[in-house]
mmCIF file of C-alpha atoms and ligand atoms in Angstrom:
data_model
loop_
_atom_site.group_PDB
_atom_site.id
_atom_site.type_symbol
_atom_site.label_atom_id
_atom_site.label_comp_id
_atom_site.label_asym_id
_atom_site.label_seq_id
_atom_site.Cartn_x
_atom_site.Cartn_y
_atom_site.Cartn_z
ATOM 1 C CA MET X 1 36.938 -20.863 19.950
ATOM 2 C CA GLY X 2 38.799 -24.113 20.507
ATOM 3 C CA LYS X 3 42.595 -24.172 20.463
ATOM 4 C CA LEU X 4 42.638 -26.234 17.244
ATOM 5 C CA GLU X 5 39.647 -24.683 15.494
ATOM 6 C CA GLY X 6 39.476 -25.833 11.862
ATOM 7 C CA ARG X 7 42.782 -27.719 11.889
ATOM 8 C CA VAL X 8 43.048 -31.191 10.376
ATOM 9 C CA VAL X 9 45.135 -33.598 12.456
ATOM 10 C CA ILE X 10 46.039 -37.263 11.902
ATOM 11 C CA VAL X 11 46.575 -39.257 15.114
ATOM 12 C CA THR X 12 48.089 -42.734 14.716
ATOM 13 C CA GLY X 13 47.365 -45.549 17.138
ATOM 14 C CA ALA X 14 44.264 -43.582 18.085
ATOM 15 C CA ALA X 15 41.848 -46.467 18.682
ATOM 16 C CA ARG X 16 42.748 -46.628 22.380
ATOM 17 C CA GLY X 17 45.068 -45.334 25.096
ATOM 18 C CA GLN X 18 46.860 -42.013 24.692
ATOM 19 C CA GLY X 19 45.934 -41.720 21.009
ATOM 20 C CA GLU X 20 42.250 -42.085 21.861
ATOM 21 C CA GLN X 21 42.483 -39.293 24.453
ATOM 22 C CA GLU X 22 44.374 -37.101 21.979
ATOM 23 C CA ALA X 23 41.620 -37.641 19.383
ATOM 24 C CA ARG X 24 38.915 -36.841 21.966
ATOM 25 C CA LEU X 25 40.632 -33.667 23.194
ATOM 26 C CA PHE X 26 41.517 -32.436 19.705
ATOM 27 C CA VAL X 27 37.911 -32.833 18.532
ATOM 28 C CA ALA X 28 36.720 -31.012 21.659
ATOM 29 C CA GLU X 29 39.152 -28.190 20.745
ATOM 30 C CA GLY X 30 37.681 -27.835 17.253
ATOM 31 C CA ALA X 31 40.005 -30.016 15.152
ATOM 32 C CA ARG X 32 38.900 -32.357 12.398
ATOM 33 C CA VAL X 33 40.651 -35.564 13.381
ATOM 34 C CA VAL X 34 41.710 -38.600 11.404
ATOM 35 C CA VAL X 35 41.720 -41.589 13.750
ATOM 36 C CA ALA X 36 44.300 -44.028 12.339
ATOM 37 C CA ASP X 37 45.036 -47.499 13.695
ATOM 38 C CA VAL X 38 45.163 -51.207 12.924
ATOM 39 C CA LEU X 39 42.399 -51.905 15.485
ATOM 40 C CA ASP X 40 39.613 -51.269 12.998
ATOM 41 C CA GLY X 41 36.613 -52.091 15.227
ATOM 42 C CA GLN X 42 37.677 -49.827 18.094
ATOM 43 C CA GLY X 43 38.943 -47.110 15.788
ATOM 44 C CA GLU X 44 35.762 -47.004 13.714
ATOM 45 C CA ALA X 45 33.577 -46.889 16.826
ATOM 46 C CA LEU X 46 35.600 -44.004 18.275
ATOM 47 C CA ALA X 47 35.564 -42.059 15.001
ATOM 48 C CA LYS X 48 31.805 -42.536 14.743
ATOM 49 C CA GLU X 49 31.299 -41.287 18.298
ATOM 50 C CA LEU X 50 33.496 -38.219 17.672
ATOM 51 C CA GLY X 51 32.275 -37.417 14.155
ATOM 52 C CA ALA X 52 35.860 -38.035 12.985
ATOM 53 C CA LEU X 53 37.268 -40.007 10.050
ATOM 54 C CA TYR X 54 38.699 -43.500 10.605
ATOM 55 C CA VAL X 55 41.443 -44.869 8.374
ATOM 56 C CA HIS X 56 43.132 -48.248 8.637
ATOM 57 C CA LEU X 57 46.834 -47.398 8.858
ATOM 58 C CA ASP X 58 49.617 -49.804 9.664
ATOM 59 C CA VAL X 59 52.376 -47.275 10.274
ATOM 60 C CA ARG X 60 55.014 -49.686 8.911
ATOM 61 C CA GLU X 61 53.472 -49.526 5.427
ATOM 62 C CA GLU X 62 54.445 -46.585 3.202
ATOM 63 C CA ALA X 63 51.529 -47.182 0.792
ATOM 64 C CA GLU X 64 49.059 -47.061 3.693
ATOM 65 C CA TRP X 65 50.495 -43.691 4.749
ATOM 66 C CA GLN X 66 49.901 -42.346 1.236
ATOM 67 C CA ALA X 67 46.323 -43.643 1.342
ATOM 68 C CA ALA X 68 45.715 -42.141 4.800
ATOM 69 C CA VAL X 69 46.923 -38.686 3.750
ATOM 70 C CA ALA X 70 44.835 -38.906 0.571
ATOM 71 C CA ALA X 71 41.758 -39.869 2.626
ATOM 72 C CA ALA X 72 42.338 -36.924 4.994
ATOM 73 C CA GLU X 73 42.667 -34.524 2.051
ATOM 74 C CA LYS X 74 39.564 -35.949 0.384
ATOM 75 C CA ALA X 75 37.492 -35.599 3.559
ATOM 76 C CA TYR X 76 38.855 -32.303 4.893
ATOM 77 C CA GLY X 77 40.804 -30.636 2.058
ATOM 78 C CA ARG X 78 44.220 -30.584 3.739
ATOM 79 C CA VAL X 79 46.375 -31.774 6.657
ATOM 80 C CA ASP X 80 47.791 -29.422 9.316
ATOM 81 C CA GLY X 81 48.948 -31.768 12.016
ATOM 82 C CA LEU X 82 50.254 -35.238 12.800
ATOM 83 C CA VAL X 83 50.627 -37.019 16.105
ATOM 84 C CA ASN X 84 52.866 -40.062 15.630
ATOM 85 C CA ASN X 85 51.508 -41.992 18.591
ATOM 86 C CA ALA X 86 51.363 -45.664 17.485
ATOM 87 C CA GLY X 87 53.846 -47.840 19.321
ATOM 88 C CA ILE X 88 54.559 -51.278 20.747
ATOM 89 C CA LEU X 89 56.606 -52.487 23.714
ATOM 90 C CA ARG X 90 58.373 -55.811 24.231
ATOM 91 C CA PHE X 91 60.117 -56.916 27.424
ATOM 92 C CA ASN X 92 63.400 -58.818 27.106
ATOM 93 C CA THR X 93 67.000 -58.380 28.097
ATOM 94 C CA LEU X 94 69.227 -57.574 25.135
ATOM 95 C CA LEU X 95 70.855 -60.998 25.279
ATOM 96 C CA ASP X 96 67.454 -62.683 25.085
ATOM 97 C CA THR X 97 66.070 -60.439 22.341
ATOM 98 C CA HIS X 98 65.767 -62.195 18.991
ATOM 99 C CA LEU X 99 66.535 -60.069 15.955
ATOM 100 C CA ASP X 100 62.934 -60.537 14.755
ATOM 101 C CA GLU X 101 61.584 -59.000 17.944
ATOM 102 C CA PHE X 102 64.052 -56.108 17.830
ATOM 103 C CA MET X 103 63.063 -55.382 14.224
ATOM 104 C CA GLN X 104 59.309 -55.571 15.024
ATOM 105 C CA VAL X 105 59.709 -52.855 17.618
ATOM 106 C CA VAL X 106 61.941 -50.713 15.384
ATOM 107 C CA GLU X 107 59.536 -51.071 12.453
ATOM 108 C CA VAL X 108 56.488 -49.847 14.344
ATOM 109 C CA ASN X 109 58.062 -47.236 16.622
ATOM 110 C CA GLN X 110 60.938 -45.845 14.564
ATOM 111 C CA VAL X 111 60.217 -46.652 10.907
ATOM 112 C CA GLY X 112 56.525 -45.823 11.463
ATOM 113 C CA CYS X 113 57.485 -42.407 12.801
ATOM 114 C CA PHE X 114 59.885 -41.777 9.893
ATOM 115 C CA LEU X 115 57.288 -42.794 7.293
ATOM 116 C CA GLY X 116 54.713 -40.567 8.972
ATOM 117 C CA ILE X 117 56.948 -37.505 8.922
ATOM 118 C CA LYS X 118 57.834 -38.205 5.283
ATOM 119 C CA ALA X 119 54.298 -38.815 4.010
ATOM 120 C CA VAL X 120 52.557 -36.075 5.967
ATOM 121 C CA ALA X 121 55.148 -33.268 5.848
ATOM 122 C CA ALA X 122 55.308 -33.592 2.064
ATOM 123 C CA ARG X 123 51.604 -32.682 1.839
ATOM 124 C CA MET X 124 51.168 -30.592 4.974
ATOM 125 C CA ALA X 125 50.170 -26.947 4.936
ATOM 126 C CA ASP X 126 52.960 -24.522 5.947
ATOM 127 C CA GLY X 127 52.646 -23.713 9.628
ATOM 128 C CA GLY X 128 51.719 -27.306 10.498
ATOM 129 C CA THR X 129 52.859 -29.373 13.469
ATOM 130 C CA ILE X 130 54.224 -32.846 14.076
ATOM 131 C CA VAL X 131 54.300 -34.405 17.536
ATOM 132 C CA ASN X 132 56.259 -37.634 17.900
ATOM 133 C CA THR X 133 55.644 -39.929 20.846
ATOM 134 C CA ALA X 134 58.987 -41.007 22.259
ATOM 135 C CA SER X 135 59.246 -42.050 25.912
ATOM 136 C CA TYR X 136 61.014 -41.635 29.228
ATOM 137 C CA THR X 137 63.150 -44.459 27.789
ATOM 138 C CA GLY X 138 64.039 -42.136 24.903
ATOM 139 C CA VAL X 139 66.126 -40.059 27.305
ATOM 140 C CA THR X 140 67.419 -42.641 29.776
ATOM 141 C CA GLY X 141 67.963 -46.369 30.038
ATOM 142 C CA MET X 142 65.670 -49.034 31.456
ATOM 143 C CA ALA X 143 66.633 -52.682 31.772
ATOM 144 C CA ALA X 144 64.634 -55.240 29.767
ATOM 145 C CA VAL X 145 63.287 -52.817 27.162
ATOM 146 C CA GLY X 146 66.364 -52.477 24.918
ATOM 147 C CA ALA X 147 64.623 -52.566 21.531
ATOM 148 C CA TYR X 148 61.956 -50.151 22.742
ATOM 149 C CA ALA X 149 64.453 -47.727 24.313
ATOM 150 C CA ALA X 150 66.624 -47.783 21.172
ATOM 151 C CA SER X 151 63.612 -46.979 18.990
ATOM 152 C CA LYS X 152 62.474 -44.176 21.307
ATOM 153 C CA HIS X 153 65.979 -42.620 21.406
ATOM 154 C CA ALA X 154 65.887 -42.724 17.594
ATOM 155 C CA ILE X 155 62.580 -40.831 17.582
ATOM 156 C CA LEU X 156 64.284 -37.916 19.324
ATOM 157 C CA GLY X 157 66.934 -37.864 16.583
ATOM 158 C CA LEU X 158 64.243 -37.872 13.903
ATOM 159 C CA THR X 159 62.423 -35.094 15.746
ATOM 160 C CA ARG X 160 65.453 -32.807 15.829
ATOM 161 C CA VAL X 161 66.383 -33.386 12.184
ATOM 162 C CA ALA X 162 62.783 -32.941 10.997
ATOM 163 C CA ALA X 163 62.516 -29.722 13.025
ATOM 164 C CA LEU X 164 65.610 -28.326 11.284
ATOM 165 C CA GLU X 165 64.557 -29.412 7.817
ATOM 166 C CA LEU X 166 60.952 -28.188 8.091
ATOM 167 C CA ALA X 167 61.504 -24.927 9.977
ATOM 168 C CA ALA X 168 61.662 -22.902 6.740
ATOM 169 C CA ARG X 169 57.998 -23.849 6.193
ATOM 170 C CA ASN X 170 57.215 -23.009 9.827
ATOM 171 C CA ILE X 171 56.365 -26.656 10.441
ATOM 172 C CA ARG X 172 57.205 -27.362 14.081
ATOM 173 C CA VAL X 173 58.286 -30.834 15.193
ATOM 174 C CA ASN X 174 58.472 -31.831 18.850
ATOM 175 C CA ALA X 175 58.476 -35.028 20.901
ATOM 176 C CA MET X 176 56.713 -36.191 24.031
ATOM 177 C CA CYS X 177 58.524 -38.460 26.485
ATOM 178 C CA PRO X 178 55.897 -40.005 28.762
ATOM 179 C CA GLY X 179 56.867 -41.978 31.859
ATOM 180 C CA ALA X 180 54.439 -44.658 33.019
ATOM 181 C CA ILE X 181 50.953 -43.931 31.703
ATOM 182 C CA ASP X 182 47.850 -45.933 32.609
ATOM 183 C CA THR X 183 47.045 -47.580 29.270
ATOM 184 C CA ALA X 184 47.112 -51.166 28.009
ATOM 185 C CA MET X 185 50.850 -50.815 27.418
ATOM 186 C CA SER X 186 51.720 -50.294 31.101
ATOM 187 C CA ASN X 187 48.655 -51.867 32.674
ATOM 188 C CA PRO X 188 47.482 -55.041 30.907
ATOM 189 C CA ALA X 189 44.296 -55.022 33.023
ATOM 190 C CA HIS X 190 42.949 -52.662 30.347
ATOM 191 C CA LEU X 191 43.154 -55.518 27.834
ATOM 192 C CA ASP X 192 40.813 -57.839 29.740
ATOM 193 C CA PRO X 193 37.498 -57.615 27.849
ATOM 194 C CA THR X 194 35.570 -58.907 30.885
ATOM 195 C CA GLY X 195 37.003 -56.184 33.130
ATOM 196 C CA ALA X 196 37.707 -58.913 35.726
ATOM 197 C CA ALA X 197 41.429 -58.062 35.896
ATOM 198 C CA ASP X 198 40.612 -54.432 36.695
ATOM 199 C CA THR X 199 39.991 -55.149 40.378
ATOM 200 C CA GLU X 200 40.499 -52.838 43.328
ATOM 201 C CA GLU X 201 43.323 -55.103 44.521
ATOM 202 C CA ALA X 202 45.077 -54.818 41.138
ATOM 203 C CA ALA X 203 44.656 -51.026 41.244
ATOM 204 C CA ARG X 204 46.089 -50.931 44.800
ATOM 205 C CA ALA X 205 49.108 -53.046 43.742
ATOM 206 C CA LEU X 206 49.712 -50.694 40.810
ATOM 207 C CA ASP X 207 49.419 -47.731 43.143
ATOM 208 C CA ARG X 208 51.919 -49.183 45.626
ATOM 209 C CA PHE X 209 54.370 -49.826 42.781
ATOM 210 C CA TYR X 210 54.195 -46.300 41.366
ATOM 211 C CA ARG X 211 54.170 -44.633 44.801
ATOM 212 C CA LYS X 212 57.721 -45.956 45.275
ATOM 213 C CA LEU X 213 58.914 -45.280 41.746
ATOM 214 C CA VAL X 214 57.483 -41.900 40.790
ATOM 215 C CA PRO X 215 57.954 -38.711 42.878
ATOM 216 C CA LEU X 216 54.351 -37.604 42.278
ATOM 217 C CA GLY X 217 53.350 -40.997 43.621
ATOM 218 C CA ARG X 218 51.091 -42.289 40.891
ATOM 219 C CA ILE X 219 50.910 -43.524 37.310
ATOM 220 C CA GLY X 220 50.073 -40.851 34.700
ATOM 221 C CA ARG X 221 46.752 -40.613 32.923
ATOM 222 C CA PRO X 222 46.468 -40.670 29.113
ATOM 223 C CA GLU X 223 44.371 -37.480 29.338
ATOM 224 C CA GLU X 224 47.437 -35.704 30.812
ATOM 225 C CA VAL X 225 49.582 -36.705 27.827
ATOM 226 C CA ALA X 226 46.797 -35.559 25.497
ATOM 227 C CA ARG X 227 47.009 -32.075 27.049
ATOM 228 C CA LEU X 228 50.748 -31.958 26.246
ATOM 229 C CA ALA X 229 49.981 -33.079 22.673
ATOM 230 C CA LEU X 230 47.418 -30.258 22.472
ATOM 231 C CA PHE X 231 49.990 -27.719 23.677
ATOM 232 C CA LEU X 232 52.515 -28.884 21.072
ATOM 233 C CA THR X 233 49.906 -28.963 18.277
ATOM 234 C CA GLY X 234 48.311 -25.597 19.034
ATOM 235 C CA ASP X 235 49.585 -22.020 18.887
ATOM 236 C CA ASP X 236 50.507 -21.932 22.595
ATOM 237 C CA SER X 237 53.811 -23.562 21.561
ATOM 238 C CA SER X 238 54.353 -21.306 18.522
ATOM 239 C CA TYR X 239 58.084 -20.658 19.232
ATOM 240 C CA ILE X 240 58.995 -24.233 20.207
ATOM 241 C CA THR X 241 60.464 -26.784 17.819
ATOM 242 C CA GLY X 242 62.895 -29.691 17.906
ATOM 243 C CA GLN X 243 62.429 -30.394 21.613
ATOM 244 C CA PRO X 244 61.681 -33.433 23.781
ATOM 245 C CA PHE X 245 59.071 -32.880 26.533
ATOM 246 C CA VAL X 246 59.251 -35.254 29.482
ATOM 247 C CA ILE X 247 55.901 -35.958 31.182
ATOM 248 C CA ASP X 248 56.634 -38.459 33.928
ATOM 249 C CA GLY X 249 55.555 -37.269 37.382
ATOM 250 C CA GLY X 250 59.176 -36.422 38.202
ATOM 251 C CA TRP X 251 60.578 -39.905 37.553
ATOM 252 C CA LEU X 252 63.542 -38.626 35.504
ATOM 253 C CA ALA X 253 64.479 -36.044 38.150
ATOM 254 C CA GLY X 254 66.443 -38.688 40.045
ATOM 255 C CA VAL X 255 66.180 -41.155 42.889
ATOM 256 C CA ASN X 256 64.927 -40.451 46.362
ATOM 257 C CA VAL X 257 67.177 -41.804 49.115
ATOM 258 C CA VAL X 258 65.335 -40.497 52.170
HETATM 259 P P1 NAD G 301 48.394 -48.652 23.733
HETATM 260 O O1 NAD G 301 48.989 -49.987 23.535
HETATM 261 O O2 NAD G 301 47.081 -48.547 24.428
HETATM 262 O O3 NAD G 301 48.218 -47.894 22.321
HETATM 263 C C1 NAD G 301 49.067 -48.114 21.231
HETATM 264 C C2 NAD G 301 48.226 -47.970 19.969
HETATM 265 O O4 NAD G 301 49.098 -48.132 18.832
HETATM 266 C C3 NAD G 301 47.145 -49.050 19.863
HETATM 267 O O5 NAD G 301 45.912 -48.493 19.501
HETATM 268 C C4 NAD G 301 47.689 -49.968 18.765
HETATM 269 O O6 NAD G 301 46.680 -50.650 18.016
HETATM 270 C C5 NAD G 301 48.453 -48.976 17.901
HETATM 271 N N1 NAD G 301 49.422 -49.655 17.033
HETATM 272 C C6 NAD G 301 50.295 -50.626 17.355
HETATM 273 N N2 NAD G 301 50.961 -51.036 16.253
HETATM 274 C C7 NAD G 301 50.503 -50.280 15.225
HETATM 275 C C8 NAD G 301 50.808 -50.205 13.843
HETATM 276 N N3 NAD G 301 51.728 -51.027 13.279
HETATM 277 N N4 NAD G 301 50.159 -49.289 13.074
HETATM 278 C C9 NAD G 301 49.217 -48.467 13.631
HETATM 279 N N5 NAD G 301 48.876 -48.518 14.924
HETATM 280 C C10 NAD G 301 49.521 -49.405 15.715
HETATM 281 O O7 NAD G 301 49.501 -47.807 24.509
HETATM 282 P P2 NAD G 301 49.682 -46.236 24.747
HETATM 283 O O8 NAD G 301 50.269 -46.057 26.078
HETATM 284 O O9 NAD G 301 48.459 -45.500 24.400
HETATM 285 O O10 NAD G 301 50.828 -45.919 23.672
HETATM 286 C C11 NAD G 301 50.856 -44.741 22.891
HETATM 287 C C12 NAD G 301 52.280 -44.302 22.666
HETATM 288 O O11 NAD G 301 52.842 -43.859 23.892
HETATM 289 C C13 NAD G 301 53.226 -45.385 22.138
HETATM 290 O O12 NAD G 301 54.092 -44.830 21.186
HETATM 291 C C14 NAD G 301 54.005 -45.772 23.368
HETATM 292 O O13 NAD G 301 55.269 -46.336 23.055
HETATM 293 C C15 NAD G 301 54.118 -44.451 24.076
HETATM 294 N N6 NAD G 301 54.400 -44.519 25.505
HETATM 295 C C16 NAD G 301 53.578 -45.169 26.353
HETATM 296 C C17 NAD G 301 53.884 -45.201 27.697
HETATM 297 C C18 NAD G 301 52.994 -45.897 28.716
HETATM 298 O O14 NAD G 301 53.421 -46.060 29.857
HETATM 299 N N7 NAD G 301 51.792 -46.277 28.386
HETATM 300 C C19 NAD G 301 55.032 -44.569 28.165
HETATM 301 C C20 NAD G 301 55.864 -43.911 27.255
HETATM 302 C C21 NAD G 301 55.539 -43.886 25.925
#
């Protein structure tokens, strides 16, 4: 028996990166997964490979959320879980951040998460789970990512309030706070379709950077975040709700001065 046997889970931003690994692991653990993204080609290919359902879902659009939940119910009869994983990052100091850019980040990361909780919890079976993807920058500051950090702090607020409001239906709501994870977001080499940017030298430079920054001495792997998402979606976390879970190789523990 898998840890998610028979459960129906929607994962947003699942065409690549952490969402892709969450979809892969959840299917391996017996879940019926709805792969949701705006990257239709990649998302459809992944869903086909996994025997999952793909839906086009721009998390900023309330009507698309309704359609995604309806598609999940039509295919699988119900929804038991949601991983709000879709997100974007922009680098700029606050003084150089245009309002448009700030709002873009808030709309995807924060509004998308709110709309997901609203659309899915309304239709979810009692005993369901919601896992929101916040960030290391949801619990501490980081220069040059002000819009992103603000949106990720907000996700923790949404998580706590949703946990309180949904507890009577035994719907548990938790958040993951990943540090640096080796996906396109932290390592643009993954975006090079030729693979030419993914050189050994580039990997060594990345390694040197994270060896200094992160106590465990390396960038995290999306598969490691997927295992946390599995824990928070499955019964192993049955008495846990409303909590942020930092997964960062020790980065938040403090600075090393020796
Ligand atoms: P990624 O860029 O590979 O994946 C993000 C996914 O979200 C992509 O598939 C993208 O198409 C999708 N997406 C973007 N805008 C969308 C929208 N409007 N509607 C639906 N889907 C949309 O990066 P990732 O690392 O896999 O990111 C996953 C989550 O983890 C994000 O919420 C991100 O903020 C968070 N996170 C990442 C890191 C990291 O270091 N990679 C660290 C902390 C938190």
